[in-house]
Amino acid sequence: MQIYKVGGAVRDRLLGRPVTDIDWVVVGATTEEMLAKGFRPVGADFPVFLHPKSGEEYALARTERKSGRGYGGFTFHASPEVTLEEDLIRRDLTINAMAEDDQQNLTDPYHGQRDLEARLLRHVSPAFTEDPLRVLRVARFAARYAGLGFTVAPETLALMRQLSESGELEALTAERSWKEIARALMEDQPQVFIQVLRECGALKVLMPEVDALFGVPQPEAHHPEIDTGVHTLSVLEQAAQHKQPLTVRWACLLHDLGKGLTPEEEWPRHIAHEHKGLKLIKAVNERFKAPKDCQELALLVGEYHTHGHRALELKPSTLLELLQSFDVYRRPQRFEEFIAACEMDARGRKGLEQRSYPQADYLRGAATAARSVAVQPLLEKGFKGPELGEAIKRERLKALKAYKEQA
Ligand code: CTP
């Protein structure tokens, strides 16, 4: 049997990027031979094994054919006769279809190295369209390697468009899509992920609520970039530049969905877009079964981001309501993430990327003031149950009034 390193490990070594996962392909072996060498089989379906010591994945060389809709609809054929070239041709991109032996000799029948040099994400063969998840994968790779100058080859974009129009994307499970979305949002240029999905028509299918923001104007005084879609991309870009966590990036992507619902006669104003957007944010959250912390933050940022921007003008009672809505006393981290998302929203505007955001410290100070109210003295005064709750609120309001006066 011959063993080769394949896929991302080869690609990233050639790009001079750190290699984390190594995938191996085994040519000329049977399942029985692998088991005899102590490899552990993974699942019942695929001829994939884990190395007895390293735990890395070793797959028997295989060919695949699509036999149904969606991700599950594959038949594959693995046998010692399947060649390395046959295994590589079923893969998604030329830069992912290279193999390397233990002497670092490269097998590159589909010119992955040439495309690495040309900075092109190009499909290997028409079999690309057999797996709709590849639309998201290519957009994710575009987001990761945009900084190196990579773009999607026009002929690959055309296949992605074909897949998007075919209805195949709807067959993807929420879990598989979310995994790609989450990874893509954590790349260096997550806005490129959304841009590429939009260019191939996949955004309209996956997140029509985000797609609808393009072409919707906002008042130029606050938004020199005008277009709401362009603004959303800039907010996401800022979030990545400021190394924000996934929760914040997800909230940034969805914060303005309500603006897509404004009747054209009301443009460029978007009255109550915060509230109108909530049902759309909820729909996107649920469509991809986003984790609970992402869902929650997206809804809170959607509803309250304008409060964040107006923090310095808010009445103490409104500030208190804001802090209560976030349950800032028990969930201080979530409030920090809200502040971060508001700041990214403020900076994700053309020419305003470097602006300062005094609202952030002001909100932090307000949270500290409200949290400083001690409960013990109120208990000692004999407050209980709902009355205790009211008394705490009164004290917090007093603290916020004092805070606002001295700020
Ligand atoms: N692959 C594919 N089509 C898919 C998934 C995977 O062709 N839908 C192939 C590609 O050759 C890929 C390899 O399987 O390089 C390994 O897949 P995976 O580990 O998911 O991705 P990597 O390319 O290693 O990339 P990453 O750095 O994102 O993990």
Short mmCIF file of C-alpha atoms and ligand atoms in Angstrom, two decimals:
data_model
loop_
_atom_site.label_atom_id
_atom_site.label_comp_id
_atom_site.label_asym_id
_atom_site.label_seq_id
_atom_site.Cartn_x
_atom_site.Cartn_y
_atom_site.Cartn_z
CA MET A 1 0.00 0.00 0.00
CA GLN A 2 1.09 3.59 -0.62
CA ILE A 3 0.20 6.39 1.73
CA TYR A 4 -0.10 10.06 0.78
CA LYS A 5 -0.81 13.27 2.58
CA VAL A 6 -3.73 15.02 0.81
CA GLY A 7 -5.98 18.07 0.84
CA GLY A 8 -5.56 21.00 3.16
CA ALA A 9 -2.25 19.84 4.66
CA VAL A 10 -0.52 19.89 1.27
CA ARG A 11 -2.19 23.14 0.24
CA ASP A 12 -1.30 24.99 3.41
CA ARG A 13 2.30 23.74 3.48
CA LEU A 14 2.78 25.08 -0.06
CA LEU A 15 1.21 28.37 0.99
CA GLY A 16 3.51 28.56 4.00
CA ARG A 17 0.55 28.49 6.37
CA PRO A 18 0.39 26.46 9.59
CA VAL A 19 -0.96 22.94 9.09
CA THR A 20 -3.29 21.71 11.81
CA ASP A 21 -5.17 18.68 10.47
CA ILE A 22 -3.53 16.09 8.28
CA ASP A 23 -5.64 13.85 6.04
CA TRP A 24 -4.11 10.77 4.44
CA VAL A 25 -5.18 8.66 1.51
CA VAL A 26 -4.19 5.01 1.19
CA VAL A 27 -3.83 3.47 -2.26
CA GLY A 28 -3.69 -0.27 -2.91
CA ALA A 29 -5.11 -1.50 0.39
CA THR A 30 -8.23 -3.29 1.56
CA THR A 31 -10.28 -2.69 4.69
CA GLU A 32 -9.04 -6.01 6.09
CA GLU A 33 -5.39 -4.95 5.67
CA MET A 34 -6.08 -1.66 7.45
CA LEU A 35 -7.78 -3.42 10.37
CA ALA A 36 -4.89 -5.90 10.56
CA LYS A 37 -2.50 -2.95 10.98
CA GLY A 38 -4.50 -1.72 13.95
CA PHE A 39 -6.37 1.16 12.23
CA ARG A 40 -9.77 1.87 13.79
CA PRO A 41 -12.73 2.22 11.39
CA VAL A 42 -14.76 5.46 11.52
CA GLY A 43 -18.49 4.87 11.18
CA ALA A 44 -19.95 2.16 9.01
CA ASP A 45 -20.33 4.00 5.70
CA PHE A 46 -17.01 5.32 4.51
CA PRO A 47 -13.72 3.47 4.17
CA VAL A 48 -12.07 5.87 6.61
CA PHE A 49 -9.86 4.83 9.52
CA LEU A 50 -8.06 6.43 12.43
CA HIS A 51 -4.36 5.80 12.93
CA PRO A 52 -3.83 3.66 16.04
CA LYS A 53 -1.33 6.16 17.50
CA SER A 54 -1.72 9.63 15.93
CA GLY A 55 -5.54 9.43 15.58
CA GLU A 56 -5.23 11.09 12.13
CA GLU A 57 -7.67 10.18 9.36
CA TYR A 58 -6.66 7.65 6.73
CA ALA A 59 -9.10 7.09 3.87
CA LEU A 60 -8.91 4.36 1.27
CA ALA A 61 -8.67 5.85 -2.21
CA ARG A 62 -12.23 5.96 -3.56
CA THR A 63 -14.39 7.15 -6.39
CA GLU A 64 -17.77 8.70 -5.69
CA ARG A 65 -20.95 9.15 -7.62
CA LYS A 66 -23.96 11.14 -6.69
CA SER A 67 -27.08 9.02 -6.34
CA GLY A 68 -29.59 11.35 -4.73
CA ARG A 69 -30.27 14.82 -3.43
CA GLY A 70 -28.33 16.56 -0.72
CA TYR A 71 -25.35 15.46 1.21
CA GLY A 72 -26.27 11.88 1.96
CA GLY A 73 -26.92 10.85 -1.62
CA PHE A 74 -23.58 9.30 -2.54
CA THR A 75 -22.44 5.90 -3.62
CA PHE A 76 -18.73 5.31 -3.45
CA HIS A 77 -16.39 2.67 -4.62
CA ALA A 78 -13.21 1.85 -2.73
CA SER A 79 -10.89 -0.93 -3.80
CA PRO A 80 -7.15 -1.50 -4.09
CA GLU A 81 -7.46 -0.75 -7.83
CA VAL A 82 -8.60 2.86 -7.35
CA THR A 83 -5.67 5.11 -8.28
CA LEU A 84 -4.50 8.27 -6.58
CA GLU A 85 -5.55 10.32 -9.64
CA GLU A 86 -9.06 8.83 -9.52
CA ASP A 87 -9.35 9.74 -5.85
CA LEU A 88 -8.10 13.28 -6.44
CA ILE A 89 -10.43 14.06 -9.32
CA ARG A 90 -13.58 13.82 -7.15
CA ARG A 91 -12.30 16.60 -4.88
CA ASP A 92 -13.59 20.16 -4.81
CA LEU A 93 -10.75 22.53 -5.74
CA THR A 94 -7.52 21.99 -7.64
CA ILE A 95 -5.57 23.41 -4.69
CA ASN A 96 -7.21 20.73 -2.49
CA ALA A 97 -6.51 17.93 -4.97
CA MET A 98 -2.77 17.52 -4.52
CA ALA A 99 -1.03 14.65 -2.75
CA GLU A 100 2.41 14.27 -1.27
CA ASP A 101 4.41 11.15 -0.36
CA ASP A 102 6.75 10.85 2.61
CA GLN A 103 9.59 12.37 0.53
CA GLN A 104 7.42 15.45 -0.20
CA ASN A 105 7.11 14.41 -3.86
CA LEU A 106 4.02 16.12 -5.17
CA THR A 107 1.30 14.41 -7.24
CA ASP A 108 -0.63 17.23 -8.87
CA PRO A 109 -2.55 15.95 -11.90
CA TYR A 110 -5.09 18.82 -11.89
CA HIS A 111 -2.58 21.69 -11.61
CA GLY A 112 -3.24 22.78 -8.08
CA GLN A 113 0.19 24.32 -7.81
CA ARG A 114 -0.39 26.43 -10.89
CA ASP A 115 -3.65 27.69 -9.36
CA LEU A 116 -1.92 28.39 -6.06
CA GLU A 117 0.49 30.61 -7.92
CA ALA A 118 -2.32 32.21 -9.93
CA ARG A 119 -4.25 32.70 -6.65
CA LEU A 120 -7.30 30.94 -8.08
CA LEU A 121 -9.96 28.84 -6.40
CA ARG A 122 -10.87 26.57 -9.29
CA HIS A 123 -12.93 23.37 -9.34
CA VAL A 124 -11.29 20.12 -10.39
CA SER A 125 -14.02 18.65 -12.60
CA PRO A 126 -17.77 18.89 -13.31
CA ALA A 127 -18.21 16.49 -10.35
CA PHE A 128 -17.85 19.69 -8.26
CA THR A 129 -21.62 20.11 -8.45
CA GLU A 130 -22.27 16.74 -6.83
CA ASP A 131 -21.92 18.32 -3.39
CA PRO A 132 -23.84 21.57 -2.73
CA LEU A 133 -21.86 22.17 0.48
CA ARG A 134 -18.98 23.14 -1.81
CA VAL A 135 -20.68 26.45 -2.56
CA LEU A 136 -20.19 27.38 1.09
CA ARG A 137 -16.74 25.82 1.24
CA VAL A 138 -15.44 27.83 -1.72
CA ALA A 139 -16.89 31.04 -0.28
CA ARG A 140 -15.19 30.17 3.02
CA PHE A 141 -11.83 29.56 1.32
CA ALA A 142 -12.26 32.87 -0.51
CA ALA A 143 -12.73 34.58 2.89
CA ARG A 144 -9.65 32.84 4.29
CA TYR A 145 -7.28 33.46 1.40
CA ALA A 146 -8.53 36.87 0.21
CA GLY A 147 -5.61 38.48 2.01
CA LEU A 148 -3.24 36.43 -0.17
CA GLY A 149 -5.01 37.67 -3.29
CA PHE A 150 -7.14 34.60 -4.06
CA THR A 151 -10.35 34.90 -6.04
CA VAL A 152 -12.90 32.39 -7.34
CA ALA A 153 -12.31 31.38 -10.97
CA PRO A 154 -15.19 32.61 -13.16
CA GLU A 155 -15.98 29.09 -14.40
CA THR A 156 -16.20 27.85 -10.80
CA LEU A 157 -18.44 30.76 -9.87
CA ALA A 158 -20.66 29.73 -12.78
CA LEU A 159 -20.98 26.19 -11.34
CA MET A 160 -21.74 27.68 -7.92
CA ARG A 161 -24.47 29.75 -9.54
CA GLN A 162 -25.84 26.66 -11.23
CA LEU A 163 -25.95 24.82 -7.88
CA SER A 164 -27.62 27.78 -6.20
CA GLU A 165 -30.31 27.96 -8.86
CA SER A 166 -30.90 24.20 -8.89
CA GLY A 167 -32.55 24.03 -5.47
CA GLU A 168 -29.78 21.75 -4.19
CA LEU A 169 -28.72 24.19 -1.46
CA GLU A 170 -32.06 23.64 0.26
CA ALA A 171 -31.08 20.01 0.74
CA LEU A 172 -28.19 20.94 3.05
CA THR A 173 -28.78 20.26 6.72
CA ALA A 174 -28.74 23.14 9.20
CA GLU A 175 -25.80 21.56 11.02
CA ARG A 176 -23.54 21.26 7.99
CA SER A 177 -24.37 24.76 6.78
CA TRP A 178 -23.85 26.29 10.21
CA LYS A 179 -20.45 24.63 10.55
CA GLU A 180 -19.32 26.29 7.33
CA ILE A 181 -20.91 29.64 8.22
CA ALA A 182 -19.33 29.66 11.68
CA ARG A 183 -15.88 28.81 10.31
CA ALA A 184 -16.23 31.38 7.52
CA LEU A 185 -17.25 34.14 9.94
CA MET A 186 -14.11 33.45 11.97
CA GLU A 187 -11.82 33.87 8.94
CA ASP A 188 -9.76 37.04 8.41
CA GLN A 189 -12.16 38.49 5.85
CA PRO A 190 -15.64 37.13 6.61
CA GLN A 191 -17.23 39.84 4.47
CA VAL A 192 -15.74 38.08 1.42
CA PHE A 193 -17.71 34.95 2.35
CA ILE A 194 -20.98 36.89 2.15
CA GLN A 195 -19.87 38.70 -1.01
CA VAL A 196 -19.04 35.47 -2.84
CA LEU A 197 -22.32 33.86 -1.74
CA ARG A 198 -24.10 36.90 -3.08
CA GLU A 199 -22.23 36.86 -6.39
CA CYS A 200 -23.25 33.26 -7.10
CA GLY A 201 -26.86 33.69 -6.00
CA ALA A 202 -26.48 31.49 -2.91
CA LEU A 203 -27.10 34.31 -0.44
CA LYS A 204 -30.59 34.78 -1.88
CA VAL A 205 -31.30 31.13 -1.13
CA LEU A 206 -29.54 30.75 2.23
CA MET A 207 -30.15 34.17 3.79
CA PRO A 208 -32.61 36.14 1.65
CA GLU A 209 -32.96 38.55 4.60
CA VAL A 210 -29.29 39.58 4.23
CA ASP A 211 -29.42 39.57 0.42
CA ALA A 212 -32.38 42.00 0.58
CA LEU A 213 -30.20 44.67 2.24
CA PHE A 214 -28.26 45.33 -0.96
CA GLY A 215 -29.74 48.26 -2.82
CA VAL A 216 -31.48 49.64 0.27
CA PRO A 217 -30.28 53.21 0.99
CA GLN A 218 -29.69 54.78 4.40
CA PRO A 219 -29.29 58.50 5.25
CA GLU A 220 -25.93 59.70 3.97
CA ALA A 221 -25.31 61.84 7.06
CA HIS A 222 -24.90 58.75 9.26
CA HIS A 223 -23.97 56.30 6.52
CA PRO A 224 -21.63 57.78 3.90
CA GLU A 225 -21.59 54.34 2.22
CA ILE A 226 -25.40 54.66 1.83
CA ASP A 227 -26.13 51.03 0.87
CA THR A 228 -27.27 48.83 3.79
CA GLY A 229 -25.68 45.68 2.32
CA VAL A 230 -22.34 47.46 1.89
CA HIS A 231 -22.64 48.72 5.46
CA THR A 232 -23.29 45.19 6.76
CA LEU A 233 -20.17 43.91 5.00
CA SER A 234 -18.10 46.74 6.51
CA VAL A 235 -19.41 45.98 10.01
CA LEU A 236 -18.39 42.36 9.56
CA GLU A 237 -14.99 43.46 8.29
CA GLN A 238 -14.51 45.66 11.36
CA ALA A 239 -15.52 42.78 13.63
CA ALA A 240 -12.81 40.60 12.08
CA GLN A 241 -10.20 43.35 12.26
CA HIS A 242 -11.00 43.75 15.94
CA LYS A 243 -10.79 39.98 16.48
CA GLN A 244 -14.32 39.73 17.80
CA PRO A 245 -15.75 36.33 18.76
CA LEU A 246 -18.31 34.41 16.70
CA THR A 247 -21.26 35.70 18.74
CA VAL A 248 -20.39 39.31 17.90
CA ARG A 249 -19.72 38.55 14.21
CA TRP A 250 -23.06 36.76 13.89
CA ALA A 251 -24.85 39.67 15.56
CA CYS A 252 -23.05 42.13 13.25
CA LEU A 253 -24.25 40.24 10.18
CA LEU A 254 -27.88 40.29 11.30
CA HIS A 255 -28.20 43.60 13.17
CA ASP A 256 -29.92 45.61 10.42
CA LEU A 257 -32.21 43.00 8.82
CA GLY A 258 -35.24 45.17 9.59
CA LYS A 259 -34.04 47.75 7.05
CA GLY A 260 -34.84 45.26 4.29
CA LEU A 261 -38.52 45.55 5.22
CA THR A 262 -38.84 49.35 4.98
CA PRO A 263 -41.32 50.40 2.24
CA GLU A 264 -39.48 52.24 -0.53
CA GLU A 265 -41.53 55.43 0.04
CA GLU A 266 -39.91 55.71 3.48
CA TRP A 267 -36.30 55.36 2.24
CA PRO A 268 -33.69 56.38 3.29
CA ARG A 269 -35.18 56.42 6.78
CA HIS A 270 -35.88 53.18 8.61
CA ILE A 271 -38.28 53.90 11.41
CA ALA A 272 -38.43 51.12 14.04
CA HIS A 273 -36.20 48.84 11.95
CA GLU A 274 -34.74 47.44 15.18
CA HIS A 275 -38.05 45.98 16.23
CA LYS A 276 -39.21 44.97 12.74
CA GLY A 277 -36.02 43.02 12.19
CA LEU A 278 -36.49 40.72 15.16
CA LYS A 279 -38.68 38.18 13.40
CA LEU A 280 -36.18 38.00 10.54
CA ILE A 281 -33.25 37.52 12.92
CA LYS A 282 -35.22 34.78 14.65
CA ALA A 283 -35.92 33.07 11.32
CA VAL A 284 -32.24 33.07 10.28
CA ASN A 285 -31.16 31.90 13.75
CA GLU A 286 -33.55 28.98 13.57
CA ARG A 287 -32.85 28.10 9.95
CA PHE A 288 -29.23 27.32 10.80
CA LYS A 289 -29.82 26.20 14.39
CA ALA A 290 -27.21 28.72 15.50
CA PRO A 291 -25.89 28.10 19.04
CA LYS A 292 -27.91 29.69 21.82
CA ASP A 293 -25.34 32.40 22.64
CA CYS A 294 -25.21 33.50 18.98
CA GLN A 295 -29.01 33.54 18.72
CA GLU A 296 -29.44 35.55 21.90
CA LEU A 297 -26.82 38.16 21.11
CA ALA A 298 -28.09 38.65 17.55
CA LEU A 299 -31.62 39.34 18.86
CA LEU A 300 -30.42 41.70 21.59
CA VAL A 301 -28.11 43.61 19.26
CA GLY A 302 -30.88 43.79 16.66
CA GLU A 303 -33.27 45.29 19.19
CA TYR A 304 -30.93 47.60 21.09
CA HIS A 305 -28.06 48.73 18.84
CA THR A 306 -29.55 52.19 18.41
CA HIS A 307 -29.77 52.48 22.19
CA GLY A 308 -26.05 51.75 22.26
CA HIS A 309 -25.32 54.59 19.84
CA ARG A 310 -27.51 57.00 21.83
CA ALA A 311 -26.18 55.85 25.19
CA LEU A 312 -25.07 59.33 26.30
CA GLU A 313 -28.51 60.79 25.66
CA LEU A 314 -30.55 58.02 27.29
CA LYS A 315 -32.60 58.85 30.38
CA PRO A 316 -31.50 56.94 33.50
CA SER A 317 -34.75 54.95 33.38
CA THR A 318 -34.07 53.86 29.78
CA LEU A 319 -30.49 52.97 30.67
CA LEU A 320 -31.84 50.87 33.51
CA GLU A 321 -34.26 49.07 31.18
CA LEU A 322 -31.39 48.36 28.80
CA LEU A 323 -29.24 46.90 31.56
CA GLN A 324 -32.18 44.85 32.84
CA SER A 325 -32.88 43.49 29.35
CA PHE A 326 -29.32 42.24 29.19
CA ASP A 327 -29.43 40.87 32.74
CA VAL A 328 -26.08 42.56 33.05
CA TYR A 329 -25.84 41.59 36.72
CA ARG A 330 -25.56 37.90 35.94
CA ARG A 331 -24.36 38.09 32.30
CA PRO A 332 -21.67 40.84 32.20
CA GLN A 333 -19.86 39.19 29.27
CA ARG A 334 -22.95 39.32 27.06
CA PHE A 335 -23.25 43.08 27.68
CA GLU A 336 -19.58 43.50 26.71
CA GLU A 337 -20.32 41.67 23.46
CA PHE A 338 -23.29 43.96 22.85
CA ILE A 339 -21.05 47.00 23.32
CA ALA A 340 -18.52 45.49 20.91
CA ALA A 341 -21.18 44.87 18.26
CA CYS A 342 -22.45 48.47 18.60
CA GLU A 343 -18.91 49.77 18.20
CA MET A 344 -18.36 47.66 15.07
CA ASP A 345 -21.66 48.99 13.70
CA ALA A 346 -20.49 52.57 14.32
CA ARG A 347 -17.12 51.95 12.65
CA GLY A 348 -18.46 49.94 9.72
CA ARG A 349 -19.21 53.12 7.81
CA LYS A 350 -17.26 54.59 4.95
CA GLY A 351 -14.54 56.95 6.19
CA LEU A 352 -15.55 56.49 9.84
CA GLU A 353 -13.59 53.31 10.56
CA GLN A 354 -11.21 55.07 12.96
CA ARG A 355 -13.82 57.11 14.85
CA SER A 356 -13.83 56.91 18.62
CA TYR A 357 -16.82 55.39 20.37
CA PRO A 358 -17.21 57.03 23.80
CA GLN A 359 -20.52 55.20 24.19
CA ALA A 360 -18.58 52.02 25.00
CA ASP A 361 -16.99 53.32 28.21
CA TYR A 362 -20.13 55.19 29.13
CA LEU A 363 -22.17 51.96 28.94
CA ARG A 364 -19.54 50.07 30.93
CA GLY A 365 -19.64 52.77 33.59
CA ALA A 366 -23.43 52.59 33.74
CA ALA A 367 -23.29 48.82 34.18
CA THR A 368 -20.77 49.22 37.00
CA ALA A 369 -22.95 51.83 38.69
CA ALA A 370 -26.04 49.64 38.54
CA ARG A 371 -24.14 46.57 39.69
CA SER A 372 -22.72 48.42 42.67
CA VAL A 373 -26.12 48.48 44.39
CA ALA A 374 -25.83 46.14 47.36
CA VAL A 375 -28.75 43.86 48.16
CA GLN A 376 -27.82 43.07 51.78
CA PRO A 377 -28.88 46.45 53.27
CA LEU A 378 -32.27 46.11 51.55
CA LEU A 379 -32.73 42.63 52.99
CA GLU A 380 -31.84 44.03 56.40
CA LYS A 381 -34.54 46.66 55.97
CA GLY A 382 -36.99 43.77 55.62
CA PHE A 383 -37.71 43.84 51.85
CA LYS A 384 -38.83 40.46 50.43
CA GLY A 385 -40.11 38.98 47.16
CA PRO A 386 -41.43 41.40 44.53
CA GLU A 387 -40.96 44.34 46.90
CA LEU A 388 -37.30 43.53 47.18
CA GLY A 389 -37.08 43.51 43.37
CA GLU A 390 -38.71 46.94 43.22
CA ALA A 391 -36.41 48.30 45.94
CA ILE A 392 -33.30 47.06 44.08
CA LYS A 393 -34.57 48.71 40.88
CA ARG A 394 -35.15 52.01 42.72
CA GLU A 395 -31.62 51.94 44.11
CA ARG A 396 -30.15 51.12 40.71
CA LEU A 397 -32.07 53.99 39.17
CA LYS A 398 -30.69 56.33 41.82
CA ALA A 399 -27.18 55.07 41.10
CA LEU A 400 -27.69 55.66 37.37
CA LYS A 401 -28.99 59.19 37.95
CA ALA A 402 -25.89 59.97 40.00
CA TYR A 403 -23.70 58.36 37.32
CA LYS A 404 -25.28 60.41 34.52
CA GLU A 405 -24.84 63.64 36.48
CA GLN A 406 -21.15 63.13 37.11
CA ALA A 407 -20.34 61.67 33.67
N1 CTP B 1 -13.25 17.64 0.15
C1 CTP B 1 -14.01 17.81 -1.00
N2 CTP B 1 -15.31 18.20 -0.91
C2 CTP B 1 -15.89 18.41 0.29
C3 CTP B 1 -15.14 18.23 1.47
C4 CTP B 1 -13.81 17.86 1.36
O1 CTP B 1 -13.51 17.63 -2.09
N3 CTP B 1 -17.17 18.77 0.37
C5 CTP B 1 -11.85 17.19 0.03
C6 CTP B 1 -10.86 18.27 -0.35
O2 CTP B 1 -9.84 17.65 -1.11
C7 CTP B 1 -10.30 18.70 0.99
C8 CTP B 1 -10.25 17.38 1.74
O3 CTP B 1 -11.39 16.67 1.27
O4 CTP B 1 -9.03 19.28 0.87
C9 CTP B 1 -10.28 17.52 3.25
O5 CTP B 1 -11.44 18.20 3.65
P1 CTP B 1 -11.50 19.11 4.94
O6 CTP B 1 -10.68 18.50 6.01
O7 CTP B 1 -12.92 19.41 5.18
O8 CTP B 1 -10.89 20.48 4.43
P2 CTP B 1 -9.42 21.01 4.20
O9 CTP B 1 -9.21 21.16 2.74
O10 CTP B 1 -8.43 20.22 4.95
O11 CTP B 1 -9.54 22.49 4.70
P3 CTP B 1 -9.58 23.14 6.12
O12 CTP B 1 -8.26 23.80 6.24
O13 CTP B 1 -10.69 24.11 5.99
O14 CTP B 1 -9.85 22.08 7.14
#
